[in-house]
Coordinates of C-alpha atoms in Angstrom, one line a residue:
M1 CA 21.8 -15.4 7.8
A2 CA 25.7 -14.6 7.0
G3 CA 24.6 -12.9 3.5
N4 CA 21.7 -10.5 5.0
K5 CA 22.6 -6.7 5.1
Y6 CA 20.9 -4.9 8.0
L7 CA 19.8 -1.0 8.9
Y8 CA 20.3 0.3 11.7
L9 CA 18.0 3.6 13.1
N10 CA 19.0 4.8 16.5
S11 CA 16.0 7.1 18.2
R12 CA 16.2 8.5 21.3
D13 CA 15.0 5.6 23.0
E14 CA 15.1 2.9 21.1
L15 CA 17.8 1.2 18.4
Y16 CA 16.3 -0.7 15.4
R17 CA 17.6 -3.3 13.1
M18 CA 16.2 -4.4 10.3
D19 CA 17.4 -6.8 7.7
I20 CA 16.9 -4.1 4.6
T21 CA 15.3 -7.1 2.1
K22 CA 12.1 -7.0 5.2
I23 CA 11.5 -3.4 4.8
V24 CA 8.6 -2.5 2.5
Y25 CA 8.3 1.4 2.7
F26 CA 8.5 4.6 5.1
E27 CA 6.1 7.1 5.1
A28 CA 6.4 10.7 6.5
E29 CA 4.7 11.8 9.7
G30 CA 6.5 16.0 10.4
N31 CA 9.3 15.2 11.3
Y32 CA 9.2 11.7 12.0
T33 CA 10.4 8.6 9.8
N34 CA 7.1 5.6 10.0
F35 CA 8.6 2.4 8.5
V36 CA 6.3 -1.0 8.1
L37 CA 8.0 -4.3 7.4
S38 CA 7.4 -7.9 5.4
N39 CA 6.4 -8.8 9.4
K40 CA 4.0 -6.7 10.0
L41 CA 6.0 -5.5 12.1
K42 CA 6.0 -1.1 12.5
G43 CA 8.1 2.1 14.1
Q44 CA 9.2 5.3 14.1
V45 CA 11.6 7.1 14.3
C46 CA 12.7 11.0 14.3
M47 CA 14.3 12.1 11.4
N48 CA 12.4 13.7 8.7
L49 CA 12.1 11.7 5.5
A50 CA 14.7 13.5 3.6
Q51 CA 16.9 12.4 6.7
M52 CA 16.4 8.9 6.0
Q53 CA 17.0 8.9 2.2
Q54 CA 20.6 10.2 3.7
V55 CA 20.8 7.6 6.0
L56 CA 19.4 5.1 3.6
G57 CA 22.4 6.0 1.2
D58 CA 25.4 5.9 3.6
S59 CA 24.4 3.3 5.3
L60 CA 23.5 0.5 2.0
K61 CA 25.6 2.0 -0.3
E62 CA 24.7 0.2 -3.7
E63 CA 21.9 -1.8 -1.6
A64 CA 19.8 1.1 -1.1
S65 CA 19.0 1.2 -5.1
V66 CA 16.2 -1.1 -4.3
F67 CA 14.5 1.9 -2.6
A68 CA 13.0 4.9 -4.0
R69 CA 11.6 7.7 -3.0
V70 CA 7.5 8.1 -4.6
G71 CA 6.3 11.4 -3.8
K72 CA 6.5 13.0 -1.0
R73 CA 5.8 11.0 1.9
F74 CA 6.9 7.4 0.5
I75 CA 10.8 5.8 0.4
V76 CA 9.4 2.2 -1.0
N77 CA 11.3 -1.4 -1.2
L78 CA 11.2 -2.0 -5.4
N79 CA 11.1 -5.3 -4.5
Y80 CA 7.3 -5.3 -2.5
V81 CA 5.5 -3.3 -5.9
Y82 CA 3.3 -4.8 -7.2
Q83 CA 0.3 -2.7 -9.0
I84 CA 1.1 0.6 -9.8
G85 CA -2.5 2.8 -10.5
V86 CA -1.8 5.3 -11.9
L87 CA -5.7 6.8 -12.7
R88 CA -6.8 5.9 -8.9
Q89 CA -3.6 7.3 -7.6
R90 CA -2.7 3.8 -5.4
L91 CA 0.7 1.9 -5.5
M92 CA -0.2 -1.6 -3.6
L93 CA 2.4 -2.8 -1.8
S94 CA 3.0 -6.6 -1.6
D95 CA 4.7 -10.5 -1.0
G96 CA 2.3 -12.2 -3.1
E97 CA 1.3 -14.2 0.3
M98 CA 1.1 -12.5 3.4
F99 CA 0.4 -8.9 3.2
A100 CA -0.2 -6.1 1.5
Y101 CA -1.0 -2.7 1.6
Q102 CA -1.8 0.7 -0.7
L103 CA -0.6 3.9 -0.5
A104 CA -2.0 7.0 -1.7
I105 CA 0.0 8.6 -3.9
S106 CA 0.2 11.9 -6.1
K107 CA -0.3 10.6 -9.8
D108 CA 2.9 12.1 -11.1
A109 CA 4.4 10.4 -8.1
L110 CA 3.0 7.4 -9.9
K111 CA 3.7 7.8 -13.7
K112 CA 7.5 9.1 -12.5
L113 CA 7.5 5.6 -10.8
K114 CA 5.8 3.6 -13.8
E115 CA 8.5 5.0 -16.2
L116 CA 10.9 3.7 -13.9
Y117 CA 9.7 0.0 -14.5
V118 CA 9.2 0.7 -18.1
G119 CA 11.9 1.8 -18.7
M120 CA 14.3 -1.4 -16.7
G121 CA 11.3 -3.4 -18.7
K122 CA 13.7 -2.5 -21.4
N123 CA 17.0 -2.3 -20.7
I124 CA 16.1 -6.3 -19.5
A125 CA 14.8 -6.9 -22.6
G126 CA 18.4 -4.6 -24.4
Q127 CA 20.3 -7.2 -22.4
K128 CA 19.1 -10.2 -23.3
R129 CA 18.8 -9.5 -27.0
N130 CA 22.6 -8.8 -27.2
Q131 CA 23.5 -12.0 -25.2
Q132 CA 21.5 -13.5 -28.5
E133 CA 23.3 -12.2 -31.0
E134 CA 26.8 -12.5 -29.9

């Protein structure tokens, strides 16, 4: 438990303390943001998604890079992306064992997310190739 990083979200009547590795996604609902954890717990705080994005950046610093804004309605934990279905406009988030969530997201947003992953794969392959050449 010593190495875990926590996100604290304070709403009017409640305080949430969440291990960031357990946050699967955030979803906008007007002036509120819903969140879903890997143990299927859900919650809601009174802030819009842009404010949530700011809180993630301010609170988590470099650890915030595991989260990405996908379209207008979602911030997802990139570690849980299982499948990007551009044509079907579906994003599947799963840990491979306990849960799978399907999110309806625009084609453009999914294309950008897919490009992010393809770019990450090229960077990793390039780094390995450079290390082998040394």
